[in-house]
PDB file of C-alpha atoms in Angstrom:
ATOM      1  CA  MET A  84      -0.029   0.273   0.263  1.00 64.00           C
ATOM      2  CA  THR A  85       2.722   1.997   0.628  1.00 74.00           C
ATOM      3  CA  GLY A  86       3.761   1.958  -2.338  1.00 75.00           C
ATOM      4  CA  TYR A  87       1.226   2.672  -4.252  1.00 69.00           C
ATOM      5  CA  LEU A  88       0.408   5.870  -2.543  1.00 74.00           C
ATOM      6  CA  LEU A  89       3.886   6.982  -3.337  1.00 83.00           C
ATOM      7  CA  ARG A  90       3.282   6.796  -6.917  1.00 82.00           C
ATOM      8  CA  ARG A  91      -0.250   8.538  -6.638  1.00 76.00           C
ATOM      9  CA  ALA A  92       1.572  11.020  -5.285  1.00 81.00           C
ATOM     10  CA  LEU A  93       4.415  11.034  -7.820  1.00 86.00           C
ATOM     11  CA  GLN A  94       2.281  11.048 -10.719  1.00 85.00           C
ATOM     12  CA  ALA A  95      -0.117  13.837  -8.885  1.00 82.00           C
ATOM     13  CA  ALA A  96       2.789  16.366  -8.734  1.00 84.00           C
ATOM     14  CA  ALA A  97       3.682  15.701 -12.403  1.00 88.00           C
ATOM     15  CA  VAL A  98       0.247  16.149 -14.050  1.00 87.00           C
ATOM     16  CA  LEU A  99       0.004  19.391 -11.207  1.00 84.00           C
ATOM     17  CA  LEU A 100       3.398  20.655 -12.638  1.00 87.00           C
ATOM     18  CA  ALA A 101       2.412  20.062 -16.140  1.00 89.00           C
ATOM     19  CA  ILE A 102      -0.650  21.931 -16.104  1.00 86.00           C
ATOM     20  CA  THR A 103       1.662  24.528 -14.379  1.00 84.00           C
ATOM     21  CA  ALA A 104       3.464  25.100 -17.299  1.00 86.00           C
ATOM     22  CA  ALA A 105       0.839  24.875 -19.659  1.00 86.00           C
ATOM     23  CA  ALA A 106      -1.433  27.455 -17.091  1.00 80.00           C
ATOM     24  CA  PHE A 107       1.652  29.598 -17.414  1.00 79.00           C
ATOM     25  CA  GLY A 108       1.798  29.217 -21.184  1.00 80.00           C
ATOM     26  CA  LEU A 109      -1.351  30.075 -21.899  1.00 73.00           C
ATOM     27  CA  PHE A 110       0.034  33.110 -20.073  1.00 70.00           C
ATOM     28  CA  TYR A 111       2.112  34.668 -22.849  1.00 69.00           C
ATOM     29  CA  ALA A 112      -0.153  33.048 -25.738  1.00 67.00           C
ATOM     30  CA  ALA A 113      -3.045  35.426 -25.082  1.00 69.00           C
ATOM     31  CA  PRO A 114      -3.196  38.211 -27.292  1.00 68.00           C
ATOM     32  CA  SER A 115      -3.969  40.816 -24.556  1.00 71.00           C
ATOM     33  CA  ASP A 116      -0.360  42.148 -23.039  1.00 75.00           C
ATOM     34  CA  PRO A 117      -0.272  42.302 -19.654  1.00 76.00           C
ATOM     35  CA  ALA A 118       1.987  45.194 -18.876  1.00 78.00           C
ATOM     36  CA  LEU A 119      -1.017  47.129 -21.329  1.00 78.00           C
ATOM     37  CA  ILE A 120      -3.521  46.149 -19.352  1.00 75.00           C
ATOM     38  CA  ALA A 121      -2.262  46.837 -15.758  1.00 75.00           C
ATOM     39  CA  CYS A 122      -1.107  50.171 -17.262  1.00 77.00           C
ATOM     40  CA  GLY A 123      -4.029  51.576 -18.715  1.00 74.00           C
ATOM     41  CA  PRO A 124      -5.159  52.444 -22.034  1.00 74.00           C
ATOM     42  CA  LYS A 125      -3.782  56.313 -21.105  1.00 76.00           C
ATOM     43  CA  CYS A 126       0.061  55.148 -20.861  1.00 78.00           C
ATOM     44  CA  ASP A 127       2.201  55.616 -23.674  1.00 79.00           C
ATOM     45  CA  THR A 128       5.085  53.468 -24.934  1.00 82.00           C
ATOM     46  CA  ALA A 129       7.727  54.530 -22.488  1.00 81.00           C
ATOM     47  CA  GLN A 130       5.189  54.179 -19.802  1.00 77.00           C
ATOM     48  CA  VAL A 131       4.193  50.577 -21.044  1.00 80.00           C
ATOM     49  CA  GLU A 132       7.706  49.378 -21.207  1.00 82.00           C
ATOM     50  CA  ALA A 133       8.527  50.761 -17.776  1.00 77.00           C
ATOM     51  CA  VAL A 134       5.654  48.590 -16.328  1.00 76.00           C
ATOM     52  CA  ARG A 135       7.004  45.755 -18.582  1.00 80.00           C
ATOM     53  CA  HIS A 136      10.633  46.073 -16.811  1.00 75.00           C
ATOM     54  CA  SER A 137       8.744  46.538 -13.195  1.00 70.00           C
ATOM     55  CA  MET A 138       6.539  43.254 -13.288  1.00 72.00           C
ATOM     56  CA  GLY A 139       9.475  40.987 -15.008  1.00 74.00           C
ATOM     57  CA  LEU A 140       7.678  40.635 -18.538  1.00 76.00           C
ATOM     58  CA  ASP A 141      11.450  41.157 -20.342  1.00 79.00           C
ATOM     59  CA  GLN A 142      13.149  38.743 -18.360  1.00 81.00           C
ATOM     60  CA  PRO A 143      13.479  35.635 -20.426  1.00 84.00           C
ATOM     61  CA  LEU A 144      10.501  33.021 -20.502  1.00 80.00           C
ATOM     62  CA  ALA A 145      12.483  30.416 -18.733  1.00 84.00           C
ATOM     63  CA  ALA A 146      13.619  32.569 -15.826  1.00 85.00           C
ATOM     64  CA  GLN A 147       9.945  33.979 -15.280  1.00 83.00           C
ATOM     65  CA  TYR A 148       8.855  30.561 -15.359  1.00 86.00           C
ATOM     66  CA  LEU A 149      11.185  29.682 -12.746  1.00 88.00           C
ATOM     67  CA  ASP A 150      10.334  32.921 -10.592  1.00 87.00           C
ATOM     68  CA  TYR A 151       6.468  31.230 -10.960  1.00 85.00           C
ATOM     69  CA  LEU A 152       7.340  28.194  -9.481  1.00 87.00           C
ATOM     70  CA  ARG A 153       9.327  29.456  -6.703  1.00 89.00           C
ATOM     71  CA  GLY A 154       6.451  32.186  -5.728  1.00 89.00           C
ATOM     72  CA  LEU A 155       4.311  29.209  -5.747  1.00 89.00           C
ATOM     73  CA  VAL A 156       6.584  27.418  -2.840  1.00 89.00           C
ATOM     74  CA  ALA A 157       8.120  30.195  -1.070  1.00 90.00           C
ATOM     75  CA  GLY A 158       6.221  33.338  -2.268  1.00 88.00           C
ATOM     76  CA  ARG A 159       7.903  36.264  -3.611  1.00 86.00           C
ATOM     77  CA  THR A 160       7.787  40.118  -4.108  1.00 83.00           C
ATOM     78  CA  ILE A 161       5.884  41.687  -7.507  1.00 81.00           C
ATOM     79  CA  SER A 162       5.967  45.194  -8.256  1.00 75.00           C
ATOM     80  CA  ASP A 163       3.155  47.305  -9.016  1.00 72.00           C
ATOM     81  CA  VAL A 164       2.933  49.547 -11.757  1.00 70.00           C
ATOM     82  CA  ASP A 165       4.300  52.418  -9.989  1.00 70.00           C
ATOM     83  CA  GLY A 166       7.225  50.301  -9.098  1.00 69.00           C
ATOM     84  CA  SER A 167       6.631  49.928  -5.657  1.00 77.00           C
ATOM     85  CA  ALA A 168       6.895  46.741  -3.999  1.00 80.00           C
ATOM     86  CA  ILE A 169       4.031  43.931  -3.220  1.00 83.00           C
ATOM     87  CA  ASP A 170       4.289  40.886  -0.849  1.00 86.00           C
ATOM     88  CA  CYS A 171       2.766  37.675  -2.126  1.00 86.00           C
ATOM     89  CA  ALA A 172       3.247  34.756   0.612  1.00 86.00           C
ATOM     90  CA  ALA A 173       3.216  31.917  -1.011  1.00 86.00           C
ATOM     91  CA  PRO A 174       1.695  29.784  -2.940  1.00 89.00           C
ATOM     92  CA  CYS A 175       1.634  33.207  -4.825  1.00 89.00           C
ATOM     93  CA  LEU A 176      -0.724  32.621  -7.698  1.00 89.00           C
ATOM     94  CA  GLY A 177       0.529  36.624  -9.262  1.00 86.00           C
ATOM     95  CA  TYR A 178      -1.360  39.845  -8.610  1.00 87.00           C
ATOM     96  CA  SER A 179      -4.489  41.178 -10.136  1.00 87.00           C
ATOM     97  CA  TYR A 180      -4.239  44.616 -11.264  1.00 81.00           C
ATOM     98  CA  THR A 181      -7.577  44.626 -11.999  1.00 83.00           C
ATOM     99  CA  LEU A 182      -8.309  44.182  -8.864  1.00 87.00           C
ATOM    100  CA  HIS A 183      -5.534  45.396  -7.031  1.00 84.00           C
ATOM    101  CA  GLN A 184      -4.948  42.537  -4.971  1.00 88.00           C
ATOM    102  CA  PRO A 185      -3.100  39.188  -5.016  1.00 91.00           C
ATOM    103  CA  VAL A 186      -5.119  36.728  -6.839  1.00 92.00           C
ATOM    104  CA  LEU A 187      -4.602  34.180  -4.177  1.00 93.00           C
ATOM    105  CA  ASP A 188      -6.502  36.623  -1.748  1.00 93.00           C
ATOM    106  CA  ALA A 189      -9.184  37.235  -4.182  1.00 94.00           C
ATOM    107  CA  ILE A 190     -10.100  33.530  -4.858  1.00 94.00           C
ATOM    108  CA  GLY A 191      -9.825  33.472  -0.864  1.00 94.00           C
ATOM    109  CA  ASP A 192     -12.471  35.585  -0.412  1.00 94.00           C
ATOM    110  CA  ARG A 193     -14.840  34.254  -2.531  1.00 94.00           C
ATOM    111  CA  PHE A 194     -13.964  30.276  -1.954  1.00 95.00           C
ATOM    112  CA  PRO A 195     -16.381  29.961   0.971  1.00 95.00           C
ATOM    113  CA  VAL A 196     -19.458  30.617  -1.983  1.00 95.00           C
ATOM    114  CA  THR A 197     -17.760  28.014  -4.349  1.00 94.00           C
ATOM    115  CA  LEU A 198     -17.006  25.563  -1.374  1.00 94.00           C
ATOM    116  CA  SER A 199     -21.124  25.797   0.103  1.00 95.00           C
ATOM    117  CA  LEU A 200     -22.620  25.360  -3.453  1.00 95.00           C
ATOM    118  CA  ALA A 201     -20.429  22.545  -3.901  1.00 94.00           C
ATOM    119  CA  GLY A 202     -20.982  20.572  -0.827  1.00 94.00           C
ATOM    120  CA  GLY A 203     -24.786  20.937  -1.096  1.00 95.00           C
ATOM    121  CA  ALA A 204     -24.351  19.904  -4.859  1.00 95.00           C
ATOM    122  CA  LEU A 205     -22.448  16.702  -3.693  1.00 95.00           C
ATOM    123  CA  VAL A 206     -24.878  15.503  -1.466  1.00 95.00           C
ATOM    124  CA  VAL A 207     -27.650  15.984  -3.561  1.00 94.00           C
ATOM    125  CA  ILE A 208     -25.697  13.959  -6.270  1.00 93.00           C
ATOM    126  CA  VAL A 209     -25.233  11.258  -4.228  1.00 92.00           C
ATOM    127  CA  VAL A 210     -28.658  11.096  -2.416  1.00 92.00           C
ATOM    128  CA  LEU A 211     -30.633  11.397  -5.782  1.00 91.00           C
ATOM    129  CA  GLY A 212     -27.977  10.650  -8.695  1.00 90.00           C
ATOM    130  CA  ILE A 213     -26.544   7.060  -6.708  1.00 90.00           C
ATOM    131  CA  GLY A 214     -29.702   6.161  -4.537  1.00 89.00           C
ATOM    132  CA  ALA A 215     -31.978   6.312  -7.406  1.00 91.00           C
ATOM    133  CA  GLY A 216     -29.219   4.250  -9.160  1.00 90.00           C
ATOM    134  CA  PHE A 217     -29.055   1.720  -6.808  1.00 89.00           C
ATOM    135  CA  THR A 218     -32.867   1.930  -6.134  1.00 89.00           C
ATOM    136  CA  ALA A 219     -34.016   1.713 -10.189  1.00 90.00           C
ATOM    137  CA  ALA A 220     -31.162  -1.602 -10.544  1.00 88.00           C
ATOM    138  CA  LEU A 221     -32.816  -3.114  -7.555  1.00 85.00           C
ATOM    139  CA  ARG A 222     -36.207  -2.881  -8.550  1.00 87.00           C
ATOM    140  CA  ARG A 223     -35.609  -3.485 -12.517  1.00 87.00           C
ATOM    141  CA  GLY A 224     -38.540  -3.419 -14.555  1.00 87.00           C
ATOM    142  CA  THR A 225     -40.883  -2.304 -12.698  1.00 91.00           C
ATOM    143  CA  ALA A 226     -42.838   1.223 -12.533  1.00 90.00           C
ATOM    144  CA  THR A 227     -40.086   2.490 -10.425  1.00 90.00           C
ATOM    145  CA  ASP A 228     -37.344   1.652 -12.357  1.00 89.00           C
ATOM    146  CA  ARG A 229     -39.147   3.273 -15.466  1.00 91.00           C
ATOM    147  CA  LEU A 230     -40.042   6.321 -13.405  1.00 90.00           C
ATOM    148  CA  LEU A 231     -36.289   6.248 -12.277  1.00 88.00           C
ATOM    149  CA  SER A 232     -34.892   6.039 -15.994  1.00 85.00           C
ATOM    150  CA  ALA A 233     -37.220   9.145 -17.230  1.00 87.00           C
ATOM    151  CA  PHE A 234     -35.880  11.000 -14.067  1.00 83.00           C
ATOM    152  CA  THR A 235     -32.424  10.281 -15.763  1.00 84.00           C
ATOM    153  CA  LEU A 236     -33.141  10.980 -19.060  1.00 84.00           C
ATOM    154  CA  VAL A 237     -34.910  14.848 -18.043  1.00 86.00           C
ATOM    155  CA  GLY A 238     -31.505  15.181 -15.970  1.00 83.00           C
ATOM    156  CA  ALA A 239     -29.448  14.832 -18.369  1.00 81.00           C
ATOM    157  CA  SER A 240     -30.857  16.187 -21.248  1.00 85.00           C
ATOM    158  CA  VAL A 241     -31.706  19.831 -19.527  1.00 88.00           C
ATOM    159  CA  GLN A 242     -29.266  22.858 -19.190  1.00 86.00           C
ATOM    160  CA  ILE A 243     -27.984  23.995 -16.247  1.00 90.00           C
ATOM    161  CA  TYR A 244     -28.524  27.910 -17.421  1.00 87.00           C
ATOM    162  CA  PHE A 245     -32.320  26.854 -18.605  1.00 91.00           C
ATOM    163  CA  LEU A 246     -33.318  25.093 -15.584  1.00 92.00           C
ATOM    164  CA  GLY A 247     -31.646  27.180 -13.328  1.00 92.00           C
ATOM    165  CA  TYR A 248     -33.459  30.563 -14.787  1.00 92.00           C
ATOM    166  CA  ALA A 249     -36.783  28.150 -15.098  1.00 93.00           C
ATOM    167  CA  LEU A 250     -36.753  27.690 -11.682  1.00 94.00           C
ATOM    168  CA  GLN A 251     -35.573  30.658 -10.394  1.00 93.00           C
ATOM    169  CA  TYR A 252     -39.014  32.371 -12.453  1.00 93.00           C
ATOM    170  CA  LEU A 253     -41.289  29.475 -11.092  1.00 94.00           C
ATOM    171  CA  LEU A 254     -40.330  29.105  -7.772  1.00 93.00           C
ATOM    172  CA  VAL A 255     -39.036  32.799  -7.020  1.00 93.00           C
ATOM    173  CA  TYR A 256     -40.528  35.615  -8.544  1.00 92.00           C
ATOM    174  CA  SER A 257     -43.631  33.943  -9.835  1.00 92.00           C
ATOM    175  CA  THR A 258     -44.943  31.569  -6.551  1.00 92.00           C
ATOM    176  CA  ASP A 259     -42.689  33.210  -3.803  1.00 90.00           C
ATOM    177  CA  LEU A 260     -42.239  29.511  -2.642  1.00 90.00           C
ATOM    178  CA  MET A 261     -38.639  29.799  -2.349  1.00 92.00           C
ATOM    179  CA  PRO A 262     -36.199  32.594  -1.369  1.00 90.00           C
ATOM    180  CA  LEU A 263     -34.010  34.417  -3.889  1.00 91.00           C
ATOM    181  CA  PRO A 264     -31.082  32.635  -4.197  1.00 94.00           C
ATOM    182  CA  GLY A 265     -27.922  34.718  -2.770  1.00 94.00           C
ATOM    183  CA  TYR A 266     -24.966  33.375  -0.156  1.00 95.00           C
ATOM    184  CA  VAL A 267     -25.313  34.608   3.398  1.00 94.00           C
ATOM    185  CA  PRO A 268     -21.804  33.508   5.322  1.00 94.00           C
ATOM    186  CA  LEU A 269     -22.478  30.520   7.282  1.00 92.00           C
ATOM    187  CA  ALA A 270     -21.843  32.263  10.690  1.00 91.00           C
ATOM    188  CA  GLU A 271     -24.445  34.673  10.310  1.00 92.00           C
ATOM    189  CA  GLY A 272     -26.926  32.028  10.679  1.00 92.00           C
ATOM    190  CA  PRO A 273     -27.020  28.581   8.932  1.00 94.00           C
ATOM    191  CA  ALA A 274     -30.806  28.709   8.112  1.00 94.00           C
ATOM    192  CA  ALA A 275     -30.405  31.802   5.827  1.00 94.00           C
ATOM    193  CA  TRP A 276     -27.177  30.008   4.622  1.00 96.00           C
ATOM    194  CA  ALA A 277     -29.264  26.811   3.139  1.00 95.00           C
ATOM    195  CA  ALA A 278     -32.169  28.828   2.346  1.00 94.00           C
ATOM    196  CA  GLY A 279     -30.342  31.030  -0.096  1.00 94.00           C
ATOM    197  CA  LEU A 280     -28.179  28.023  -1.316  1.00 96.00           C
ATOM    198  CA  LEU A 281     -31.380  25.624  -1.558  1.00 95.00           C
ATOM    199  CA  LEU A 282     -32.311  26.588  -5.498  1.00 95.00           C
ATOM    200  CA  PRO A 283     -28.674  25.995  -6.735  1.00 95.00           C
ATOM    201  CA  TRP A 284     -27.981  23.174  -4.720  1.00 95.00           C
ATOM    202  CA  LEU A 285     -30.916  21.166  -6.199  1.00 94.00           C
ATOM    203  CA  VAL A 286     -30.301  22.325  -9.828  1.00 94.00           C
ATOM    204  CA  LEU A 287     -26.482  21.567  -9.957  1.00 93.00           C
ATOM    205  CA  GLY A 288     -27.213  18.573  -8.102  1.00 92.00           C
ATOM    206  CA  PHE A 289     -30.056  17.404 -10.415  1.00 92.00           C
ATOM    207  CA  VAL A 290     -28.255  17.842 -13.581  1.00 90.00           C
ATOM    208  CA  ASN A 291     -25.077  16.163 -12.316  1.00 90.00           C
ATOM    209  CA  ALA A 292     -27.067  13.174 -10.552  1.00 91.00           C
ATOM    210  CA  ALA A 293     -28.843  11.727 -13.681  1.00 88.00           C
ATOM    211  CA  VAL A 294     -25.060  10.588 -15.219  1.00 89.00           C
ATOM    212  CA  PHE A 295     -24.798   9.017 -11.227  1.00 92.00           C
ATOM    213  CA  ALA A 296     -27.572   7.622 -11.275  1.00 92.00           C
ATOM    214  CA  ARG A 297     -27.291   5.570 -14.654  1.00 90.00           C
ATOM    215  CA  LEU A 298     -23.842   4.224 -13.847  1.00 90.00           C
ATOM    216  CA  ALA A 299     -25.061   3.373 -10.493  1.00 91.00           C
ATOM    217  CA  ARG A 300     -28.085   1.233 -12.089  1.00 91.00           C
ATOM    218  CA  SER A 301     -25.715  -0.521 -14.721  1.00 90.00           C
ATOM    219  CA  GLN A 302     -22.483  -0.945 -12.279  1.00 89.00           C
ATOM    220  CA  THR A 303     -25.426  -2.658  -9.488  1.00 88.00           C
ATOM    221  CA  LEU A 304     -27.298  -4.631 -11.993  1.00 86.00           C
ATOM    222  CA  GLU A 305     -23.529  -6.030 -13.328  1.00 85.00           C
ATOM    223  CA  THR A 306     -22.694  -6.522  -9.209  1.00 84.00           C
ATOM    224  CA  MET A 307     -25.814  -8.546  -8.831  1.00 81.00           C
ATOM    225  CA  HIS A 308     -24.510 -11.094 -10.859  1.00 75.00           C
ATOM    226  CA  GLU A 309     -21.140 -11.637  -9.563  1.00 75.00           C
ATOM    227  CA  GLY A 310     -20.358 -15.213  -8.051  1.00 75.00           C
ATOM    228  CA  TYR A 311     -19.445 -13.748  -4.328  1.00 73.00           C
ATOM    229  CA  VAL A 312     -23.032 -12.103  -4.369  1.00 74.00           C
ATOM    230  CA  ARG A 313     -24.746 -14.695  -5.522  1.00 75.00           C
ATOM    231  CA  THR A 314     -22.811 -17.096  -2.748  1.00 75.00           C
ATOM    232  CA  ALA A 315     -24.032 -14.553  -0.087  1.00 72.00           C
ATOM    233  CA  ARG A 316     -27.238 -15.070  -0.948  1.00 73.00           C
ATOM    234  CA  GLY A 317     -27.183 -18.909  -0.892  1.00 76.00           C
ATOM    235  CA  LYS A 318     -25.641 -18.710   2.637  1.00 75.00           C
ATOM    236  CA  GLY A 319     -28.941 -17.587   3.633  1.00 72.00           C
ATOM    237  CA  LEU A 320     -28.142 -13.161   3.601  1.00 72.00           C
ATOM    238  CA  THR A 321     -31.178 -11.254   2.830  1.00 70.00           C
ATOM    239  CA  THR A 322     -31.477  -9.513  -0.381  1.00 68.00           C
ATOM    240  CA  LEU A 323     -31.403  -5.914   1.255  1.00 70.00           C
ATOM    241  CA  ARG A 324     -28.403  -6.756   3.004  1.00 74.00           C
ATOM    242  CA  ALA A 325     -26.538  -9.061   0.562  1.00 73.00           C
ATOM    243  CA  HIS A 326     -26.917  -5.874  -2.366  1.00 70.00           C
ATOM    244  CA  GLY A 327     -26.429  -3.857   0.644  1.00 72.00           C
ATOM    245  CA  LYS A 328     -23.109  -5.256   2.150  1.00 72.00           C
ATOM    246  CA  TYR A 329     -21.699  -7.156  -1.202  1.00 73.00           C
ATOM    247  CA  THR A 330     -23.312  -5.050  -4.291  1.00 77.00           C
ATOM    248  CA  ALA A 331     -22.410  -1.543  -3.283  1.00 78.00           C
ATOM    249  CA  ARG A 332     -18.936  -2.218  -2.230  1.00 76.00           C
ATOM    250  CA  GLY A 333     -18.633  -3.940  -5.747  1.00 77.00           C
ATOM    251  CA  ALA A 334     -20.255  -1.623  -7.757  1.00 80.00           C
ATOM    252  CA  ALA A 335     -18.803   1.518  -5.479  1.00 81.00           C
ATOM    253  CA  GLY A 336     -15.077   2.065  -7.622  1.00 84.00           C
ATOM    254  CA  PRO A 337     -16.073   3.645 -11.164  1.00 86.00           C
ATOM    255  CA  LEU A 338     -18.528   5.636  -8.936  1.00 90.00           C
ATOM    256  CA  VAL A 339     -16.264   6.676  -6.745  1.00 91.00           C
ATOM    257  CA  GLN A 340     -14.239   7.765  -9.395  1.00 90.00           C
ATOM    258  CA  LEU A 341     -16.529   9.649 -10.910  1.00 91.00           C
ATOM    259  CA  LEU A 342     -17.183  11.088  -7.694  1.00 93.00           C
ATOM    260  CA  GLY A 343     -13.663  12.322  -7.270  1.00 92.00           C
ATOM    261  CA  LEU A 344     -13.357  13.887 -11.082  1.00 90.00           C
ATOM    262  CA  GLU A 345     -16.946  15.694 -10.190  1.00 92.00           C
ATOM    263  CA  ALA A 346     -16.043  16.879  -6.704  1.00 92.00           C
ATOM    264  CA  GLY A 347     -12.888  18.449  -8.190  1.00 90.00           C
ATOM    265  CA  ALA A 348     -14.557  20.250 -10.764  1.00 88.00           C
ATOM    266  CA  LEU A 349     -17.397  21.677  -8.565  1.00 91.00           C
ATOM    267  CA  PHE A 350     -14.659  23.083  -5.802  1.00 89.00           C
ATOM    268  CA  GLY A 351     -12.574  24.562  -8.330  1.00 83.00           C
ATOM    269  CA  GLY A 352     -15.490  26.585  -9.376  1.00 76.00           C
ATOM    270  CA  ALA A 353     -19.264  26.166 -10.853  1.00 84.00           C
ATOM    271  CA  PHE A 354     -18.582  28.847 -13.348  1.00 86.00           C
ATOM    272  CA  ILE A 355     -22.298  28.201 -15.200  1.00 87.00           C
ATOM    273  CA  THR A 356     -24.201  28.067 -11.979  1.00 92.00           C
ATOM    274  CA  GLU A 357     -22.545  31.068  -9.668  1.00 91.00           C
ATOM    275  CA  THR A 358     -22.783  32.946 -13.391  1.00 89.00           C
ATOM    276  CA  VAL A 359     -26.652  31.544 -13.607  1.00 91.00           C
ATOM    277  CA  PHE A 360     -28.015  32.734  -9.703  1.00 92.00           C
ATOM    278  CA  GLY A 361     -25.498  35.264  -9.092  1.00 90.00           C
ATOM    279  CA  LEU A 362     -23.118  33.979  -6.961  1.00 92.00           C
ATOM    280  CA  GLY A 363     -19.935  35.609  -5.944  1.00 91.00           C
ATOM    281  CA  GLY A 364     -17.843  32.278  -6.090  1.00 93.00           C
ATOM    282  CA  VAL A 365     -14.758  31.298  -8.113  1.00 93.00           C
ATOM    283  CA  GLY A 366     -16.464  30.310 -10.913  1.00 91.00           C
ATOM    284  CA  LYS A 367     -17.923  33.445 -11.529  1.00 91.00           C
ATOM    285  CA  LEU A 368     -14.593  35.180 -10.952  1.00 92.00           C
ATOM    286  CA  ALA A 369     -12.904  33.069 -13.314  1.00 90.00           C
ATOM    287  CA  VAL A 370     -15.501  34.267 -15.956  1.00 88.00           C
ATOM    288  CA  ASP A 371     -15.638  37.771 -14.630  1.00 89.00           C
ATOM    289  CA  SER A 372     -11.442  37.567 -15.471  1.00 88.00           C
ATOM    290  CA  VAL A 373     -12.066  36.268 -18.894  1.00 84.00           C
ATOM    291  CA  VAL A 374     -13.885  39.016 -19.854  1.00 83.00           C
ATOM    292  CA  GLN A 375     -12.143  42.038 -18.134  1.00 83.00           C
ATOM    293  CA  ASN A 376      -8.691  40.298 -19.880  1.00 79.00           C
ATOM    294  CA  ASP A 377      -7.065  40.138 -16.116  1.00 83.00           C
ATOM    295  CA  LEU A 378      -4.278  37.115 -16.806  1.00 81.00           C
ATOM    296  CA  PRO A 379      -3.130  36.119 -14.061  1.00 85.00           C
ATOM    297  CA  THR A 380      -6.459  35.528 -11.768  1.00 89.00           C
ATOM    298  CA  VAL A 381      -7.098  33.752 -15.242  1.00 86.00           C
ATOM    299  CA  VAL A 382      -4.068  31.621 -14.645  1.00 85.00           C
ATOM    300  CA  GLY A 383      -4.938  31.606 -11.443  1.00 89.00           C
ATOM    301  CA  THR A 384      -8.325  29.925 -11.267  1.00 90.00           C
ATOM    302  CA  VAL A 385      -7.393  27.511 -13.872  1.00 87.00           C
ATOM    303  CA  LEU A 386      -4.757  26.192 -11.255  1.00 88.00           C
ATOM    304  CA  LEU A 387      -6.664  25.999  -8.481  1.00 89.00           C
ATOM    305  CA  ALA A 388      -9.056  24.061 -10.834  1.00 89.00           C
ATOM    306  CA  ALA A 389      -6.597  21.707 -11.464  1.00 88.00           C
ATOM    307  CA  PHE A 390      -5.376  21.534  -8.214  1.00 89.00           C
ATOM    308  CA  PHE A 391      -8.869  20.149  -6.886  1.00 91.00           C
ATOM    309  CA  VAL A 392      -9.360  17.938  -9.632  1.00 90.00           C
ATOM    310  CA  VAL A 393      -5.733  16.146  -9.342  1.00 88.00           C
ATOM    311  CA  VAL A 394      -6.017  16.036  -5.666  1.00 89.00           C
ATOM    312  CA  PHE A 395     -10.072  14.655  -5.404  1.00 92.00           C
ATOM    313  CA  VAL A 396      -9.184  12.348  -8.167  1.00 89.00           C
ATOM    314  CA  ALA A 397      -6.081  10.631  -6.342  1.00 85.00           C
ATOM    315  CA  LEU A 398      -8.401  10.469  -2.854  1.00 88.00           C
ATOM    316  CA  ALA A 399     -10.812   8.884  -5.456  1.00 89.00           C
ATOM    317  CA  ASP A 400      -8.213   6.280  -6.219  1.00 84.00           C
ATOM    318  CA  LEU A 401      -7.110   5.652  -2.727  1.00 83.00           C
ATOM    319  CA  VAL A 402     -10.534   5.280  -1.786  1.00 86.00           C
ATOM    320  CA  VAL A 403     -11.198   2.454  -4.642  1.00 84.00           C
ATOM    321  CA  ALA A 404      -7.773   0.760  -3.866  1.00 78.00           C
ATOM    322  CA  TRP A 405      -9.063   0.390  -0.237  1.00 79.00           C
ATOM    323  CA  LEU A 406     -12.431  -1.212  -1.265  1.00 77.00           C
ATOM    324  CA  ASP A 407     -11.015  -3.007  -4.371  1.00 71.00           C
ATOM    325  CA  PRO A 408      -7.245  -4.786  -3.095  1.00 67.00           C
ATOM    326  CA  ARG A 409      -6.969  -5.905  -6.727  1.00 63.00           C
ATOM    327  CA  VAL A 410      -6.311  -2.273  -7.738  1.00 61.00           C
ATOM    328  CA  ARG A 411      -3.684  -1.483  -5.744  1.00 56.00           C
ATOM    329  CA  LEU A 412      -1.801  -4.382  -6.443  1.00 49.00           C
ATOM    330  CA  ALA A 413      -1.918  -3.606 -10.348  1.00 53.00           C
TER     331      ALA A 413
END
């Protein structure tokens, strides 16, 4: 198991390093000039060149990349437009000249929104998606199975922006059945926090639950016919106990891996959902940064999303290895 953990850690580090290089390359591949954006439209050529020098953009690309990596590990000092020093603590993701603050601080201010949205949506995905798929498999061929299959078809077909706007109009503006979506810090009141995020949770969770329901149903049906499950039934275990103890664990591998990928994507920022409901999370920050050509913030949010995807996928692989010893011995 120790060897498996070491291999997964090295693989995750290599992937993150490659993504860092790709994101840094994206910074320079973009047609916008970071120095011109930082200086402003009223700057002349000499002023832009002075800002470029103060930002270190006139250095060789390799030197800038190494300085960026050092900043991720140990922090670095960044020059402002006027040449004054800005202390950027590790992990330094750069400085946003649009927001006038370090990128990590900008992300940190908005991360509680994304954390709350992602956590609630994952609960909905597990309860609705995996629960519906497992139930449909146990009730195969019945009206329950057909009803849950229709649910997955609707969820897989509808788009977040359509469902979000439609439900917001029907449940909030037309009938007042639900409060207007918005983020209230948990410390200010759990009830207000949950009420403001309930509709975004349901929309984001429902749309993504469809994939999990279909996968859970197919994996459960496949595992139900495995020899060890039939043996458990033959030894006298009840249907519910046999499937709960053996079938569920045998079918969990692909579901855990998909859940790890989904969790990483959600924690990296639910871009569309945050935009539809006007939530000021990391996803909304990334969208606004693209519109404003705020390249350091764009790169920082990309790295953050990649970090969460890599970490959660690695954690999911560890859970799968714990569930199935054959994985870690491969």
